[in-house]
């Protein structure tokens, strides 16, 4: 910043010098001349500051501001063998996440939605997309492979990718890995082949979108019918996402059933 302001002063000075010679025919008041020479006397020569080392330092400062979180994204909470490596992290109330570089992992139809499954008493933290065994699964955003693992009773063969936008995506029930941990990937790169491994009743891709470990309903940011994001920026809201991750108790289920019946009655009575 200091360098920038010095350069600006030097440029101003040069402009003043030029204008002084160009408009020499116009008589300026004596006081102006005096001020002008005083101003010139107080300046250092312009060349003194324009050194290659200064320019390089200034450019590296600029670069630092252009890539603020890169180190943070891939450095913190990285070395973990879990799907959620963010134990103890402070999750912000809100966060705007850049999802503009999205590439659809596979063009299958949605066979199972995100959310609580009363039949199994558990939360489905992703979305299921139909595929044929051996279909290419592509990575959704730019990033770095964090895990390639096998879980017999759950995800089967699965990949976890951390992205430059701060999110993580999970790809489950795969048949083959095409990447290794710590590998840098670009959105759309093939990362695996689809399969039917783990707890799976037919070939499909289990796909999760997470932020700091919290599973976000993928339909909040992705239009699955068209394979694109809804908006370029996803407005993460901790409270809302946490709510969608809560396992409903029988009492709560009863209450929500009663509520929906009541609202149905209300709508019906309006007709
Ligand atoms: Zn699933």
Short mmCIF file of C-alpha atoms and ligand atoms in Angstrom, two decimals:
data_model
loop_
_atom_site.label_atom_id
_atom_site.label_comp_id
_atom_site.label_asym_id
_atom_site.label_seq_id
_atom_site.Cartn_x
_atom_site.Cartn_y
_atom_site.Cartn_z
CA UNK A 1 0.00 0.00 0.00
CA UNK A 2 2.87 2.32 0.89
CA UNK A 3 4.50 1.51 -2.41
CA UNK A 4 1.26 2.21 -4.26
CA UNK A 5 0.78 5.59 -2.60
CA UNK A 6 4.41 6.54 -3.31
CA UNK A 7 3.97 5.57 -6.95
CA UNK A 8 0.78 7.62 -7.15
CA UNK A 9 2.55 10.66 -5.68
CA UNK A 10 5.38 10.20 -8.15
CA UNK A 11 2.90 10.01 -11.05
CA UNK A 12 1.08 13.11 -9.80
CA UNK A 13 4.42 14.86 -9.68
CA UNK A 14 5.26 13.83 -13.25
CA UNK A 15 1.84 15.04 -14.44
CA UNK A 16 2.39 18.34 -12.66
CA UNK A 17 5.80 18.72 -14.34
CA UNK A 18 4.28 18.07 -17.77
CA UNK A 19 1.46 20.48 -17.22
CA UNK A 20 3.92 23.06 -15.95
CA UNK A 21 5.83 22.99 -19.24
CA UNK A 22 2.73 22.62 -21.44
CA UNK A 23 0.99 25.58 -19.84
CA UNK A 24 4.10 27.66 -19.33
CA UNK A 25 2.59 30.43 -21.48
CA UNK A 26 -0.16 30.95 -18.89
CA UNK A 27 0.99 33.17 -16.10
CA UNK A 28 0.36 31.53 -12.78
CA UNK A 29 0.27 33.48 -9.57
CA UNK A 30 3.58 33.77 -7.72
CA UNK A 31 2.22 31.81 -4.74
CA UNK A 32 1.41 28.80 -6.99
CA UNK A 33 4.95 28.69 -8.35
CA UNK A 34 6.29 28.66 -4.83
CA UNK A 35 3.93 25.87 -3.73
CA UNK A 36 4.83 23.91 -6.81
CA UNK A 37 8.58 24.05 -6.23
CA UNK A 38 8.06 23.16 -2.59
CA UNK A 39 6.02 20.14 -3.62
CA UNK A 40 8.72 19.06 -6.08
CA UNK A 41 11.45 19.54 -3.50
CA UNK A 42 9.69 17.24 -1.05
CA UNK A 43 9.42 14.35 -3.53
CA UNK A 44 11.92 11.56 -3.94
CA UNK A 45 12.95 10.76 -7.51
CA UNK A 46 10.37 8.46 -9.11
CA UNK A 47 12.93 5.86 -10.22
CA UNK A 48 13.97 5.23 -6.62
CA UNK A 49 10.79 3.35 -5.89
CA UNK A 50 10.32 1.52 -9.17
CA UNK A 51 12.68 -1.33 -8.50
CA UNK A 52 11.99 -4.83 -9.78
CA UNK A 53 12.07 -6.16 -6.22
CA UNK A 54 9.41 -3.66 -5.15
CA UNK A 55 7.18 -4.53 -8.08
CA UNK A 56 7.54 -8.26 -7.40
CA UNK A 57 6.78 -7.74 -3.71
CA UNK A 58 3.69 -5.73 -4.62
CA UNK A 59 2.54 -8.43 -7.07
CA UNK A 60 2.98 -11.20 -4.51
CA UNK A 61 0.94 -9.14 -2.02
CA UNK A 62 -1.81 -8.87 -4.65
CA UNK A 63 -1.66 -12.62 -5.25
CA UNK A 64 -2.04 -13.29 -1.54
CA UNK A 65 -5.26 -11.31 -1.47
CA UNK A 66 -6.55 -13.09 -4.58
CA UNK A 67 -6.23 -16.54 -3.00
CA UNK A 68 -7.22 -16.01 0.62
CA UNK A 69 -8.54 -19.38 1.80
CA UNK A 70 -6.68 -21.90 -0.34
CA UNK A 71 -4.26 -22.90 2.40
CA UNK A 72 -7.03 -22.84 4.98
CA UNK A 73 -9.34 -25.01 2.84
CA UNK A 74 -6.82 -27.81 2.26
CA UNK A 75 -4.71 -27.40 5.37
CA UNK A 76 -7.20 -27.48 8.23
CA UNK A 77 -9.06 -30.64 9.32
CA UNK A 78 -7.57 -32.53 6.38
CA UNK A 79 -5.94 -35.61 7.87
CA UNK A 80 -8.98 -37.61 8.90
CA UNK A 81 -10.29 -40.97 7.81
CA UNK A 82 -13.88 -39.94 8.49
CA UNK A 83 -16.55 -38.62 6.15
CA UNK A 84 -16.87 -35.66 8.51
CA UNK A 85 -13.37 -34.49 9.51
CA UNK A 86 -14.54 -31.23 11.10
CA UNK A 87 -14.98 -32.22 14.75
CA UNK A 88 -14.98 -29.13 16.97
CA UNK A 89 -15.01 -26.61 14.12
CA UNK A 90 -17.01 -23.40 14.51
CA UNK A 91 -19.64 -23.32 11.79
CA UNK A 92 -20.67 -19.80 10.74
CA UNK A 93 -24.37 -18.88 10.91
CA UNK A 94 -24.37 -17.97 7.23
CA UNK A 95 -21.93 -18.29 4.36
CA UNK A 96 -22.12 -17.49 0.67
CA UNK A 97 -20.61 -20.42 -1.23
CA UNK A 98 -19.51 -20.09 -4.84
CA UNK A 99 -21.05 -23.03 -6.70
CA UNK A 100 -20.69 -21.52 -10.19
CA UNK A 101 -18.13 -24.10 -11.40
CA UNK A 102 -20.47 -27.07 -10.91
CA UNK A 103 -20.41 -30.09 -13.22
CA UNK A 104 -23.12 -32.76 -12.78
CA UNK A 105 -21.50 -36.04 -11.56
CA UNK A 106 -23.86 -38.33 -13.49
CA UNK A 107 -27.01 -37.76 -15.52
CA UNK A 108 -29.17 -40.31 -13.73
CA UNK A 109 -32.63 -39.64 -12.36
CA UNK A 110 -33.18 -39.11 -8.65
CA UNK A 111 -34.26 -42.40 -7.06
CA UNK A 112 -34.15 -41.34 -3.41
CA UNK A 113 -34.31 -37.91 -1.82
CA UNK A 114 -32.36 -36.34 1.04
CA UNK A 115 -33.76 -36.44 4.55
CA UNK A 116 -35.27 -38.54 7.28
CA UNK A 117 -36.39 -42.08 6.35
CA UNK A 118 -38.97 -43.15 8.94
CA UNK A 119 -38.88 -46.74 7.70
CA UNK A 120 -35.22 -47.07 8.67
CA UNK A 121 -35.25 -44.47 11.46
CA UNK A 122 -32.24 -42.74 9.93
CA UNK A 123 -31.34 -39.72 7.92
CA UNK A 124 -30.36 -40.10 4.30
CA UNK A 125 -27.59 -37.47 4.08
CA UNK A 126 -27.41 -37.43 0.30
CA UNK A 127 -29.38 -38.04 -2.84
CA UNK A 128 -29.44 -41.22 -4.94
CA UNK A 129 -29.01 -41.12 -8.70
CA UNK A 130 -29.60 -44.11 -10.96
CA UNK A 131 -26.74 -45.44 -13.07
CA UNK A 132 -25.39 -48.57 -14.77
CA UNK A 133 -22.40 -50.33 -13.21
CA UNK A 134 -19.29 -48.94 -14.87
CA UNK A 135 -20.75 -45.52 -15.73
CA UNK A 136 -18.27 -42.66 -15.29
CA UNK A 137 -18.76 -40.56 -12.16
CA UNK A 138 -17.41 -37.00 -12.43
CA UNK A 139 -16.32 -34.63 -9.68
CA UNK A 140 -18.73 -31.74 -9.06
CA UNK A 141 -16.24 -28.89 -8.40
CA UNK A 142 -12.51 -28.15 -8.52
CA UNK A 143 -10.65 -29.58 -5.55
CA UNK A 144 -8.48 -32.24 -4.02
CA UNK A 145 -9.29 -35.89 -3.27
CA UNK A 146 -9.37 -36.37 0.51
CA UNK A 147 -10.45 -40.02 0.82
CA UNK A 148 -10.89 -43.16 -1.27
CA UNK A 149 -12.23 -45.84 1.06
CA UNK A 150 -14.37 -48.95 1.46
CA UNK A 151 -17.17 -49.38 3.96
CA UNK A 152 -18.94 -52.71 3.69
CA UNK A 153 -22.05 -51.75 5.67
CA UNK A 154 -22.45 -48.26 4.31
CA UNK A 155 -20.98 -46.31 1.43
CA UNK A 156 -19.23 -49.30 -0.18
CA UNK A 157 -16.34 -47.94 -2.26
CA UNK A 158 -16.53 -44.17 -1.80
CA UNK A 159 -14.64 -40.97 -2.57
CA UNK A 160 -14.62 -37.75 -0.54
CA UNK A 161 -13.44 -34.60 -2.31
CA UNK A 162 -12.68 -31.24 -0.71
CA UNK A 163 -13.34 -28.28 -2.95
CA UNK A 164 -11.76 -24.86 -3.37
CA UNK A 165 -15.16 -23.32 -2.53
CA UNK A 166 -14.93 -24.86 0.97
CA UNK A 167 -17.47 -27.64 0.41
CA UNK A 168 -16.93 -31.39 0.38
CA UNK A 169 -18.74 -33.90 -1.82
CA UNK A 170 -19.13 -37.65 -1.22
CA UNK A 171 -19.67 -40.31 -3.92
CA UNK A 172 -20.79 -43.75 -2.70
CA UNK A 173 -21.45 -47.36 -3.84
CA UNK A 174 -18.75 -47.11 -6.54
CA UNK A 175 -17.17 -50.05 -8.37
CA UNK A 176 -13.75 -48.56 -9.16
CA UNK A 177 -11.60 -45.56 -8.16
CA UNK A 178 -9.97 -43.49 -10.90
CA UNK A 179 -8.18 -41.14 -8.45
CA UNK A 180 -5.91 -41.28 -5.41
CA UNK A 181 -5.95 -39.26 -2.16
CA UNK A 182 -4.31 -35.82 -2.40
CA UNK A 183 -4.83 -35.73 -6.16
CA UNK A 184 -5.88 -32.32 -7.52
CA UNK A 185 -9.00 -32.48 -9.69
CA UNK A 186 -10.89 -30.10 -11.95
CA UNK A 187 -14.69 -30.01 -12.02
CA UNK A 188 -15.88 -32.69 -14.44
CA UNK A 189 -12.83 -34.94 -14.13
CA UNK A 190 -13.71 -38.66 -13.97
CA UNK A 191 -13.06 -39.86 -10.41
CA UNK A 192 -14.69 -43.30 -10.29
CA UNK A 193 -16.97 -45.82 -11.96
CA UNK A 194 -20.46 -46.34 -10.63
CA UNK A 195 -21.46 -49.52 -8.86
CA UNK A 196 -23.55 -51.33 -6.31
CA UNK A 197 -21.14 -51.80 -3.37
CA UNK A 198 -21.88 -51.41 0.36
CA UNK A 199 -25.41 -51.05 1.67
CA UNK A 200 -27.09 -50.75 -1.69
CA UNK A 201 -30.04 -52.50 -3.25
CA UNK A 202 -29.23 -51.70 -6.86
CA UNK A 203 -26.67 -49.80 -8.95
CA UNK A 204 -26.79 -46.09 -8.04
CA UNK A 205 -24.67 -43.15 -6.98
CA UNK A 206 -25.11 -41.86 -3.45
CA UNK A 207 -24.09 -38.19 -3.68
CA UNK A 208 -23.60 -35.82 -0.73
CA UNK A 209 -22.86 -32.11 -0.54
CA UNK A 210 -21.41 -30.95 2.77
CA UNK A 211 -20.11 -27.74 4.31
CA UNK A 212 -17.83 -28.08 7.32
CA UNK A 213 -19.24 -31.57 7.82
CA UNK A 214 -22.90 -30.57 7.74
CA UNK A 215 -24.82 -32.42 5.04
CA UNK A 216 -26.79 -30.02 2.85
CA UNK A 217 -29.78 -31.27 0.89
CA UNK A 218 -28.24 -31.29 -2.63
CA UNK A 219 -31.52 -30.03 -4.12
CA UNK A 220 -30.97 -26.77 -2.20
CA UNK A 221 -28.22 -25.91 -4.67
CA UNK A 222 -28.63 -28.27 -7.64
CA UNK A 223 -31.45 -28.59 -10.15
CA UNK A 224 -31.21 -32.36 -10.73
CA UNK A 225 -33.58 -32.36 -13.67
CA UNK A 226 -31.26 -30.14 -15.69
CA UNK A 227 -27.93 -31.03 -14.05
CA UNK A 228 -27.08 -27.43 -13.19
CA UNK A 229 -26.88 -25.27 -10.09
CA UNK A 230 -29.93 -23.19 -9.18
CA UNK A 231 -27.81 -20.07 -8.55
CA UNK A 232 -24.08 -19.29 -8.86
CA UNK A 233 -23.95 -18.65 -5.12
CA UNK A 234 -25.45 -20.91 -2.49
CA UNK A 235 -26.46 -19.08 0.69
CA UNK A 236 -25.62 -21.52 3.46
CA UNK A 237 -27.74 -21.08 6.58
CA UNK A 238 -26.53 -23.13 9.55
CA UNK A 239 -29.88 -23.22 11.40
CA UNK A 240 -31.78 -24.35 8.32
CA UNK A 241 -29.25 -27.04 7.42
CA UNK A 242 -29.03 -28.30 11.00
CA UNK A 243 -32.81 -28.59 11.08
CA UNK A 244 -32.78 -30.81 7.99
CA UNK A 245 -30.22 -33.08 9.69
CA UNK A 246 -32.28 -33.79 12.78
CA UNK A 247 -33.70 -37.27 13.27
CA UNK A 248 -37.39 -36.83 13.99
CA UNK A 249 -38.72 -38.57 17.08
CA UNK A 250 -42.10 -40.30 17.01
CA UNK A 251 -43.63 -37.35 18.89
CA UNK A 252 -42.28 -34.84 16.40
CA UNK A 253 -43.46 -36.99 13.49
CA UNK A 254 -46.94 -37.11 15.03
CA UNK A 255 -46.90 -33.34 15.53
CA UNK A 256 -45.80 -32.67 11.95
CA UNK A 257 -48.47 -35.09 10.67
CA UNK A 258 -51.12 -33.30 12.71
CA UNK A 259 -49.85 -29.96 11.45
CA UNK A 260 -49.98 -31.03 7.80
CA UNK A 261 -53.47 -32.50 8.26
CA UNK A 262 -54.58 -29.22 9.86
CA UNK A 263 -53.10 -27.16 7.02
CA UNK A 264 -54.75 -29.45 4.47
CA UNK A 265 -58.08 -28.93 6.23
CA UNK A 266 -57.50 -25.19 6.24
CA UNK A 267 -56.75 -25.16 2.50
CA UNK A 268 -59.79 -27.34 1.84
CA UNK A 269 -62.06 -25.04 3.82
CA UNK A 270 -60.82 -22.05 1.79
CA UNK A 271 -61.91 -23.67 -1.46
ZN1 LIG B 1 -28.04 -42.77 -0.80
#
